[in-house]
mmCIF file of C-alpha atoms and ligand atoms in Angstrom:
data_model
loop_
_atom_site.group_PDB
_atom_site.id
_atom_site.type_symbol
_atom_site.label_atom_id
_atom_site.label_comp_id
_atom_site.label_asym_id
_atom_site.label_seq_id
_atom_site.Cartn_x
_atom_site.Cartn_y
_atom_site.Cartn_z
ATOM 1 C CA MET A 1 13.976 -23.310 12.799
ATOM 2 C CA ASN A 2 11.199 -22.620 15.264
ATOM 3 C CA THR A 3 10.983 -25.770 17.388
ATOM 4 C CA SER A 4 7.853 -24.705 19.302
ATOM 5 C CA SER A 5 4.556 -25.893 17.817
ATOM 6 C CA LEU A 6 3.299 -22.320 18.062
ATOM 7 C CA PRO A 7 4.098 -19.689 15.419
ATOM 8 C CA ARG A 8 7.099 -17.514 16.331
ATOM 9 C CA ILE A 9 6.194 -13.818 16.216
ATOM 10 C CA ALA A 10 8.610 -10.908 16.602
ATOM 11 C CA VAL A 11 7.127 -8.015 18.570
ATOM 12 C CA LEU A 12 8.915 -4.750 17.801
ATOM 13 C CA ALA A 13 8.045 -1.921 20.167
ATOM 14 C CA THR A 14 8.394 1.704 19.096
ATOM 15 C CA GLY A 15 6.571 3.569 21.885
ATOM 16 C CA GLY A 16 3.203 5.348 21.712
ATOM 17 C CA THR A 17 0.307 5.469 24.112
ATOM 18 C CA ILE A 18 0.226 1.674 24.243
ATOM 19 C CA ALA A 19 3.492 2.144 26.175
ATOM 20 C CA GLY A 20 2.203 5.255 27.924
ATOM 21 C CA GLN A 21 2.282 5.876 31.647
ATOM 22 C CA ALA A 22 0.190 8.195 33.823
ATOM 23 C CA GLY A 23 0.534 8.924 37.533
ATOM 24 C CA ASP A 24 -3.038 7.857 38.133
ATOM 25 C CA ALA A 25 -5.187 5.100 36.609
ATOM 26 C CA SER A 26 -8.080 7.494 36.008
ATOM 27 C CA LYS A 27 -5.961 9.563 33.583
ATOM 28 C CA THR A 28 -6.541 8.793 29.908
ATOM 29 C CA ALA A 29 -5.313 12.091 28.439
ATOM 30 C CA GLY A 30 -2.562 13.449 30.711
ATOM 31 C CA TYR A 31 0.241 10.863 30.397
ATOM 32 C CA LYS A 32 3.647 10.320 28.835
ATOM 33 C CA ALA A 33 3.736 8.169 25.692
ATOM 34 C CA GLY A 34 6.450 5.635 24.897
ATOM 35 C CA VAL A 35 7.936 4.965 28.341
ATOM 36 C CA VAL A 36 6.887 1.402 29.213
ATOM 37 C CA GLY A 37 9.233 -1.280 27.838
ATOM 38 C CA VAL A 38 8.208 -4.124 25.556
ATOM 39 C CA ASP A 39 8.728 -6.796 28.248
ATOM 40 C CA LYS A 40 6.207 -5.089 30.500
ATOM 41 C CA LEU A 41 3.711 -4.762 27.644
ATOM 42 C CA LEU A 42 4.021 -8.484 26.990
ATOM 43 C CA ASP A 43 3.795 -9.372 30.697
ATOM 44 C CA ALA A 44 0.391 -7.663 30.801
ATOM 45 C CA VAL A 45 -0.948 -10.250 28.325
ATOM 46 C CA PRO A 46 -0.397 -13.778 29.731
ATOM 47 C CA ALA A 47 -2.757 -15.184 27.073
ATOM 48 C CA LEU A 48 -0.055 -14.565 24.457
ATOM 49 C CA ALA A 49 1.658 -17.740 25.654
ATOM 50 C CA SER A 50 -1.019 -19.887 24.045
ATOM 51 C CA VAL A 51 -1.020 -17.949 20.736
ATOM 52 C CA ALA A 52 2.644 -17.589 19.795
ATOM 53 C CA SER A 53 6.188 -17.913 20.926
ATOM 54 C CA ILE A 54 7.421 -14.311 21.161
ATOM 55 C CA HIS A 55 10.732 -12.702 20.254
ATOM 56 C CA ALA A 56 10.685 -9.101 21.581
ATOM 57 C CA GLU A 57 12.745 -6.056 20.607
ATOM 58 C CA GLN A 58 12.604 -2.437 21.717
ATOM 59 C CA VAL A 59 13.271 -0.577 18.453
ATOM 60 C CA ALA A 60 12.407 2.898 19.783
ATOM 61 C CA SER A 61 10.595 4.592 22.657
ATOM 62 C CA ILE A 62 8.934 7.593 21.109
ATOM 63 C CA ASP A 63 5.661 9.420 20.908
ATOM 64 C CA SER A 64 4.797 8.688 17.280
ATOM 65 C CA LYS A 65 4.161 12.376 16.603
ATOM 66 C CA ASP A 66 7.969 12.490 16.465
ATOM 67 C CA MET A 67 8.325 9.664 13.911
ATOM 68 C CA SER A 68 11.139 10.204 11.402
ATOM 69 C CA LEU A 69 12.220 8.883 8.036
ATOM 70 C CA ALA A 70 15.390 7.569 9.668
ATOM 71 C CA LEU A 71 13.317 5.455 12.062
ATOM 72 C CA TRP A 72 10.997 4.310 9.247
ATOM 73 C CA SER A 73 14.023 3.160 7.283
ATOM 74 C CA ALA A 74 15.552 1.347 10.285
ATOM 75 C CA LEU A 75 12.225 -0.274 11.134
ATOM 76 C CA ALA A 76 11.604 -1.474 7.566
ATOM 77 C CA ALA A 77 15.126 -2.913 7.391
ATOM 78 C CA ARG A 78 14.722 -4.698 10.726
ATOM 79 C CA VAL A 79 11.309 -6.124 9.791
ATOM 80 C CA GLU A 80 12.693 -7.432 6.520
ATOM 81 C CA THR A 81 15.726 -9.017 8.198
ATOM 82 C CA LEU A 82 13.531 -10.762 10.771
ATOM 83 C CA LEU A 83 11.082 -12.025 8.162
ATOM 84 C CA LYS A 84 13.922 -13.549 6.152
ATOM 85 C CA GLN A 85 14.636 -15.824 9.136
ATOM 86 C CA ASP A 86 13.043 -19.280 8.953
ATOM 87 C CA ASP A 87 12.281 -19.142 12.661
ATOM 88 C CA ILE A 88 10.133 -15.980 12.436
ATOM 89 C CA ASP A 89 6.593 -16.363 11.107
ATOM 90 C CA GLY A 90 5.371 -12.807 11.413
ATOM 91 C CA VAL A 91 6.007 -9.380 12.937
ATOM 92 C CA VAL A 92 3.898 -7.206 15.215
ATOM 93 C CA ILE A 93 4.816 -3.552 15.699
ATOM 94 C CA THR A 94 3.491 -1.580 18.648
ATOM 95 C CA HIS A 95 3.228 2.077 17.694
ATOM 96 C CA GLY A 96 1.619 5.359 18.637
ATOM 97 C CA THR A 97 -1.713 6.056 17.012
ATOM 98 C CA ASP A 98 -0.801 9.532 15.734
ATOM 99 C CA THR A 99 1.316 8.506 12.742
ATOM 100 C CA LEU A 100 0.493 4.790 12.691
ATOM 101 C CA GLU A 101 -1.227 5.049 9.305
ATOM 102 C CA GLU A 102 1.859 6.657 7.744
ATOM 103 C CA THR A 103 4.295 4.078 9.147
ATOM 104 C CA ALA A 104 1.974 1.254 8.124
ATOM 105 C CA TYR A 105 1.714 2.536 4.539
ATOM 106 C CA PHE A 106 5.490 3.108 4.349
ATOM 107 C CA LEU A 107 6.115 -0.505 5.421
ATOM 108 C CA HIS A 108 3.324 -1.765 3.107
ATOM 109 C CA LEU A 109 5.302 -0.363 0.166
ATOM 110 C CA THR A 110 8.849 -1.185 1.266
ATOM 111 C CA VAL A 111 8.939 -4.507 3.154
ATOM 112 C CA LYS A 112 9.576 -7.375 0.729
ATOM 113 C CA SER A 113 7.906 -10.348 2.399
ATOM 114 C CA GLU A 114 4.674 -12.299 2.203
ATOM 115 C CA LYS A 115 4.764 -13.018 5.940
ATOM 116 C CA PRO A 116 2.304 -11.058 8.084
ATOM 117 C CA VAL A 117 3.255 -7.639 9.435
ATOM 118 C CA VAL A 118 0.688 -6.212 11.845
ATOM 119 C CA LEU A 119 0.723 -2.848 13.584
ATOM 120 C CA THR A 120 -1.214 -2.129 16.709
ATOM 121 C CA ALA A 121 -1.548 0.670 19.231
ATOM 122 C CA ALA A 122 -3.782 1.981 21.984
ATOM 123 C CA MET A 123 -5.832 5.059 22.704
ATOM 124 C CA ARG A 124 -5.413 4.734 26.476
ATOM 125 C CA PRO A 125 -2.075 4.526 28.303
ATOM 126 C CA SER A 126 -0.986 1.187 29.753
ATOM 127 C CA THR A 127 -1.703 2.422 33.273
ATOM 128 C CA ALA A 128 -5.319 3.434 32.569
ATOM 129 C CA LEU A 129 -8.454 1.746 33.836
ATOM 130 C CA SER A 130 -9.792 -0.207 30.837
ATOM 131 C CA ALA A 131 -6.533 0.199 28.913
ATOM 132 C CA ASP A 132 -7.108 -1.001 25.338
ATOM 133 C CA GLY A 133 -3.471 -1.887 24.614
ATOM 134 C CA PRO A 134 -3.329 -5.442 26.051
ATOM 135 C CA LEU A 135 -6.281 -6.762 24.024
ATOM 136 C CA ASN A 136 -5.079 -4.948 20.897
ATOM 137 C CA LEU A 137 -1.643 -6.553 21.358
ATOM 138 C CA LEU A 138 -3.133 -10.008 21.842
ATOM 139 C CA ASN A 139 -5.274 -9.540 18.726
ATOM 140 C CA ALA A 140 -2.341 -8.250 16.664
ATOM 141 C CA VAL A 141 -0.227 -11.282 17.581
ATOM 142 C CA THR A 142 -3.206 -13.538 16.825
ATOM 143 C CA VAL A 143 -3.488 -11.976 13.338
ATOM 144 C CA ALA A 144 0.281 -12.191 12.728
ATOM 145 C CA ALA A 145 0.175 -15.867 13.736
ATOM 146 C CA SER A 146 -2.653 -16.585 11.308
ATOM 147 C CA LYS A 147 -1.821 -18.193 7.944
ATOM 148 C CA ASN A 148 -4.694 -16.180 6.431
ATOM 149 C CA ALA A 149 -2.803 -12.939 7.069
ATOM 150 C CA ALA A 150 0.057 -13.894 4.748
ATOM 151 C CA GLY A 151 0.252 -11.970 1.468
ATOM 152 C CA GLN A 152 -2.266 -9.320 2.609
ATOM 153 C CA GLY A 153 0.314 -6.566 2.943
ATOM 154 C CA VAL A 154 0.843 -4.642 6.139
ATOM 155 C CA LEU A 155 -2.168 -4.829 8.435
ATOM 156 C CA VAL A 156 -3.462 -2.842 11.384
ATOM 157 C CA ALA A 157 -5.240 -4.755 14.150
ATOM 158 C CA PHE A 158 -7.186 -2.390 16.344
ATOM 159 C CA ASN A 159 -10.359 -2.670 18.404
ATOM 160 C CA ASN A 160 -11.129 -6.174 17.037
ATOM 161 C CA GLN A 161 -10.875 -4.970 13.435
ATOM 162 C CA ILE A 162 -8.267 -5.729 10.775
ATOM 163 C CA HIS A 163 -7.488 -2.885 8.378
ATOM 164 C CA SER A 164 -5.216 -2.578 5.375
ATOM 165 C CA ALA A 165 -2.302 -0.175 5.826
ATOM 166 C CA ARG A 166 -3.368 1.503 2.594
ATOM 167 C CA ASP A 167 -6.833 2.475 3.711
ATOM 168 C CA VAL A 168 -6.743 2.894 7.477
ATOM 169 C CA THR A 169 -6.759 6.306 9.141
ATOM 170 C CA LYS A 170 -7.139 7.696 12.641
ATOM 171 C CA THR A 171 -10.520 9.409 12.940
ATOM 172 C CA SER A 172 -10.871 10.334 16.605
ATOM 173 C CA THR A 173 -8.675 12.120 19.128
ATOM 174 C CA TYR A 174 -9.898 9.983 22.034
ATOM 175 C CA ALA A 175 -12.304 7.147 21.112
ATOM 176 C CA VAL A 176 -11.097 3.541 21.457
ATOM 177 C CA ASP A 177 -12.550 2.811 18.016
ATOM 178 C CA ALA A 178 -10.418 5.572 16.527
ATOM 179 C CA PHE A 179 -9.395 3.756 13.335
ATOM 180 C CA ARG A 180 -11.493 3.481 10.189
ATOM 181 C CA SER A 181 -10.958 2.597 6.541
ATOM 182 C CA PRO A 182 -13.229 5.170 4.874
ATOM 183 C CA GLU A 183 -15.121 4.139 1.714
ATOM 184 C CA VAL A 184 -13.704 0.588 1.560
ATOM 185 C CA GLY A 185 -14.097 -0.655 5.136
ATOM 186 C CA VAL A 186 -12.218 -3.204 7.186
ATOM 187 C CA LEU A 187 -10.506 -6.300 5.775
ATOM 188 C CA GLY A 188 -11.838 -8.461 8.558
ATOM 189 C CA PHE A 189 -12.107 -9.121 12.247
ATOM 190 C CA VAL A 190 -10.161 -10.693 15.093
ATOM 191 C CA GLN A 191 -11.969 -11.760 18.203
ATOM 192 C CA ASP A 192 -11.415 -14.411 20.886
ATOM 193 C CA GLY A 193 -8.646 -16.057 18.865
ATOM 194 C CA ARG A 194 -10.608 -16.157 15.615
ATOM 195 C CA VAL A 195 -9.236 -14.314 12.578
ATOM 196 C CA GLU A 196 -11.672 -13.730 9.764
ATOM 197 C CA PHE A 197 -10.876 -11.933 6.508
ATOM 198 C CA GLN A 198 -13.844 -10.755 4.468
ATOM 199 C CA ARG A 199 -11.970 -9.090 1.600
ATOM 200 C CA SER A 200 -8.400 -8.774 0.396
ATOM 201 C CA VAL A 201 -6.193 -5.988 -0.875
ATOM 202 C CA THR A 202 -6.009 -5.643 -4.647
ATOM 203 C CA LYS A 203 -3.481 -2.825 -5.077
ATOM 204 C CA PRO A 204 0.194 -3.912 -5.156
ATOM 205 C CA HIS A 205 2.230 -3.952 -1.950
ATOM 206 C CA THR A 206 5.228 -5.606 -0.243
ATOM 207 C CA THR A 207 6.753 -8.128 -2.694
ATOM 208 C CA ALA A 208 4.853 -6.568 -5.627
ATOM 209 C CA SER A 209 5.857 -3.002 -4.765
ATOM 210 C CA GLU A 210 8.452 -1.225 -6.914
ATOM 211 C CA PHE A 211 9.649 0.872 -3.960
ATOM 212 C CA ALA A 212 12.402 0.408 -1.424
ATOM 213 C CA ILE A 213 14.168 2.149 1.431
ATOM 214 C CA ALA A 214 16.334 4.946 0.012
ATOM 215 C CA GLU A 215 19.798 6.119 1.001
ATOM 216 C CA LYS A 216 18.659 9.703 0.770
ATOM 217 C CA TRP A 217 15.106 11.033 0.995
ATOM 218 C CA PRO A 218 13.776 14.016 -0.983
ATOM 219 C CA SER A 219 12.073 16.816 0.888
ATOM 220 C CA VAL A 220 8.281 16.489 0.513
ATOM 221 C CA GLU A 221 5.879 18.697 2.462
ATOM 222 C CA ILE A 222 2.129 19.181 2.830
ATOM 223 C CA VAL A 223 0.182 22.432 2.490
ATOM 224 C CA ALA A 224 -3.534 22.957 3.011
ATOM 225 C CA SER A 225 -6.077 25.012 1.124
ATOM 226 C CA TYR A 226 -8.745 26.922 3.057
ATOM 227 C CA ALA A 227 -10.765 30.146 2.924
ATOM 228 C CA ASP A 228 -8.521 33.128 2.207
ATOM 229 C CA ALA A 229 -5.414 30.922 1.799
ATOM 230 C CA SER A 230 -2.399 32.819 0.488
ATOM 231 C CA ARG A 231 0.527 31.567 -1.583
ATOM 232 C CA VAL A 232 3.054 32.298 1.183
ATOM 233 C CA MET A 233 3.470 28.660 2.298
ATOM 234 C CA VAL A 234 3.943 27.266 -1.197
ATOM 235 C CA ASP A 235 6.427 29.987 -2.143
ATOM 236 C CA ALA A 236 8.388 29.408 1.091
ATOM 237 C CA LEU A 237 8.574 25.659 0.400
ATOM 238 C CA VAL A 238 9.743 26.211 -3.171
ATOM 239 C CA ALA A 239 12.358 28.712 -1.951
ATOM 240 C CA ALA A 240 13.500 26.106 0.607
ATOM 241 C CA GLY A 241 14.128 23.661 -2.240
ATOM 242 C CA VAL A 242 11.421 21.035 -1.664
ATOM 243 C CA LYS A 243 11.116 18.378 -4.350
ATOM 244 C CA GLY A 244 7.473 17.556 -3.732
ATOM 245 C CA ILE A 245 4.350 19.212 -2.325
ATOM 246 C CA VAL A 246 1.094 17.497 -1.428
ATOM 247 C CA VAL A 247 -1.857 19.835 -1.194
ATOM 248 C CA ALA A 248 -4.642 18.958 1.231
ATOM 249 C CA GLY A 249 -7.320 20.560 -0.904
ATOM 250 C CA THR A 250 -10.879 21.442 -0.038
ATOM 251 C CA GLY A 251 -13.524 18.973 -1.252
ATOM 252 C CA ASN A 252 -12.425 17.040 -4.352
ATOM 253 C CA GLY A 253 -8.894 18.441 -4.064
ATOM 254 C CA SER A 254 -10.033 21.915 -5.064
ATOM 255 C CA MET A 255 -7.720 24.787 -4.163
ATOM 256 C CA HIS A 256 -7.958 28.494 -3.500
ATOM 257 C CA ALA A 257 -6.979 30.486 -6.616
ATOM 258 C CA ASN A 258 -3.877 31.798 -4.790
ATOM 259 C CA ILE A 259 -2.712 28.246 -4.041
ATOM 260 C CA THR A 260 -3.531 27.093 -7.566
ATOM 261 C CA GLN A 261 -1.355 29.837 -9.054
ATOM 262 C CA ALA A 262 1.478 29.194 -6.595
ATOM 263 C CA LEU A 263 1.450 25.441 -7.286
ATOM 264 C CA SER A 264 1.338 26.003 -11.037
ATOM 265 C CA ASP A 265 4.467 28.160 -10.626
ATOM 266 C CA ALA A 266 6.039 25.472 -8.413
ATOM 267 C CA VAL A 267 5.459 22.791 -11.067
ATOM 268 C CA LYS A 268 7.196 25.050 -13.627
ATOM 269 C CA GLN A 269 10.195 25.112 -11.267
ATOM 270 C CA GLY A 270 10.364 21.310 -11.237
ATOM 271 C CA VAL A 271 8.465 20.594 -8.000
ATOM 272 C CA SER A 272 6.157 17.553 -8.129
ATOM 273 C CA VAL A 273 2.709 18.475 -6.846
ATOM 274 C CA VAL A 274 0.005 16.033 -5.742
ATOM 275 C CA ARG A 275 -3.603 17.055 -5.139
ATOM 276 C CA ALA A 276 -5.248 15.247 -2.216
ATOM 277 C CA SER A 277 -8.204 16.212 -0.051
ATOM 278 C CA ARG A 278 -8.552 17.363 3.532
ATOM 279 C CA VAL A 279 -12.088 15.909 3.713
ATOM 280 C CA GLY A 280 -11.153 12.487 5.097
ATOM 281 C CA SER A 281 -12.924 10.231 2.605
ATOM 282 C CA GLY A 282 -13.708 10.008 -1.089
ATOM 283 C CA HIS A 283 -11.658 10.247 -4.284
ATOM 284 C CA VAL A 284 -9.726 13.119 -5.740
ATOM 285 C CA MET A 285 -10.479 12.590 -9.425
ATOM 286 C CA HIS A 286 -7.932 13.347 -12.115
ATOM 287 C CA ASN A 287 -8.892 16.594 -13.886
ATOM 288 C CA GLY A 288 -11.852 16.813 -11.480
ATOM 289 C CA ALA A 289 -11.968 19.945 -9.326
ATOM 290 C CA ALA A 290 -8.804 21.239 -11.040
ATOM 291 C CA SER A 291 -7.273 20.583 -14.436
ATOM 292 C CA ASP A 292 -4.296 18.402 -13.527
ATOM 293 C CA ASP A 293 -3.262 18.182 -17.154
ATOM 294 C CA ALA A 294 -3.124 21.970 -17.495
ATOM 295 C CA LEU A 295 -1.468 22.549 -14.109
ATOM 296 C CA GLY A 296 0.949 19.631 -14.332
ATOM 297 C CA THR A 297 -0.345 18.218 -11.032
ATOM 298 C CA ILE A 298 -1.018 14.625 -9.966
ATOM 299 C CA SER A 299 -4.322 13.488 -8.437
ATOM 300 C CA ALA A 300 -4.087 11.371 -5.274
ATOM 301 C CA GLY A 301 -7.189 9.184 -5.737
ATOM 302 C CA THR A 302 -8.263 7.820 -2.351
ATOM 303 C CA LEU A 303 -4.963 8.441 -0.544
ATOM 304 C CA ASN A 304 -5.250 11.047 2.183
ATOM 305 C CA PRO A 305 -2.594 13.812 2.170
ATOM 306 C CA TYR A 306 -0.352 12.014 4.691
ATOM 307 C CA LYS A 307 -0.326 8.767 2.737
ATOM 308 C CA ALA A 308 0.014 10.652 -0.542
ATOM 309 C CA ARG A 309 3.143 12.208 0.956
ATOM 310 C CA VAL A 310 4.542 8.740 1.774
ATOM 311 C CA LEU A 311 3.955 7.570 -1.806
ATOM 312 C CA LEU A 312 5.415 10.762 -3.281
ATOM 313 C CA LEU A 313 8.514 10.398 -1.067
ATOM 314 C CA LEU A 314 9.042 6.820 -2.233
ATOM 315 C CA ALA A 315 8.370 7.653 -5.885
ATOM 316 C CA LEU A 316 10.707 10.655 -5.944
ATOM 317 C CA ALA A 317 13.417 8.720 -4.083
ATOM 318 C CA ALA A 318 13.109 6.028 -6.779
ATOM 319 C CA ASN A 319 13.336 8.746 -9.446
ATOM 320 C CA LYS A 320 9.970 7.842 -10.963
ATOM 321 C CA LYS A 321 8.847 10.177 -13.742
ATOM 322 C CA ASP A 322 5.384 8.695 -14.354
ATOM 323 C CA LEU A 323 3.912 9.884 -11.091
ATOM 324 C CA GLN A 324 0.260 9.730 -12.154
ATOM 325 C CA ARG A 325 0.759 6.037 -13.031
ATOM 326 C CA VAL A 326 2.254 5.539 -9.572
ATOM 327 C CA PHE A 327 -0.713 7.192 -7.856
ATOM 328 C CA ASP A 328 -3.221 5.302 -10.040
ATOM 329 C CA THR A 329 -1.481 2.016 -9.194
ATOM 330 C CA TYR A 330 -0.833 2.194 -5.453
HETATM 331 N N1 LIG B 1 0.819 10.635 20.918
HETATM 332 C C1 LIG B 1 0.612 9.207 20.948
HETATM 333 C C2 LIG B 1 1.471 8.595 19.854
HETATM 334 O O1 LIG B 1 1.095 8.605 18.725
HETATM 335 C C3 LIG B 1 -0.804 8.895 20.769
HETATM 336 C C4 LIG B 1 -1.171 7.432 20.806
HETATM 337 O O2 LIG B 1 -0.352 6.548 20.718
HETATM 338 O O3 LIG B 1 -2.391 7.178 20.908
HETATM 339 O O4 LIG B 1 2.539 8.109 20.130
#
């Protein structure tokens, strides 16, 4: 049992710019991500001591552009083990911003716990003037320590906002307010110790999710459609034996005729194909810009291509046959 009167929060560090280091405090772009250890990140935030009692672990030290399925699986397993302990009330994961939305969605669908799981990150390295990591970390721990965060699925606390893992996406290469939840908006806010939720997540996640970490992952890749796109990429992926392809279509998941033909051929060879959009917001409607029923494709709804890939990976690993139901549900 946790004997402190404060909530006990596990902080799992994976690297990223929040743990980045530059030779000079004026540098916010030229730095090395994932080099500063979790103890140092925590030391930079003395105010944590009045919010939670912290258990810290260094799970990885990577630039999140190099995130892998093996690390996702290990991270999900570790989070679940910690949350099963009576003396842990919530988990915070420090992560790079580049693939944060993919990791968050993966955990949202695989971690079986009602306890809060909150990811955070930073756009400026820890050594920068006005580094954003320390306040983001304090806010993430504050959210994880809040009873209101329980049962909301995996959350992202960033720049005083609380986002759902399902909806959040990185929208800027440099701005400190880089994360947005297009169309649906934030779940709430965290500021000066106050956590306020203004809406909750309705789609199933965590304990209500039918997905789990797999022993073996299918190969699922993403291709884009654009002016003058050829079928070369799709044909190469099919020849390489991929099990799933997500297409980042133009507009409402529309595709160049060459890509459409190549994907139709891929479906006939048993490849599962999901139509998403490269636009960054909005729905991809079933039988909208392309006839999914005629092509045998699945429409991604509001999932962006990277999140659609996460869901397709999980669904194929679980041997789901009703993929459109899966995409309509999650
Ligand atoms: N490349 C970094 C990463 O994702 C970027 C960041 O964290 O902002 O690890």
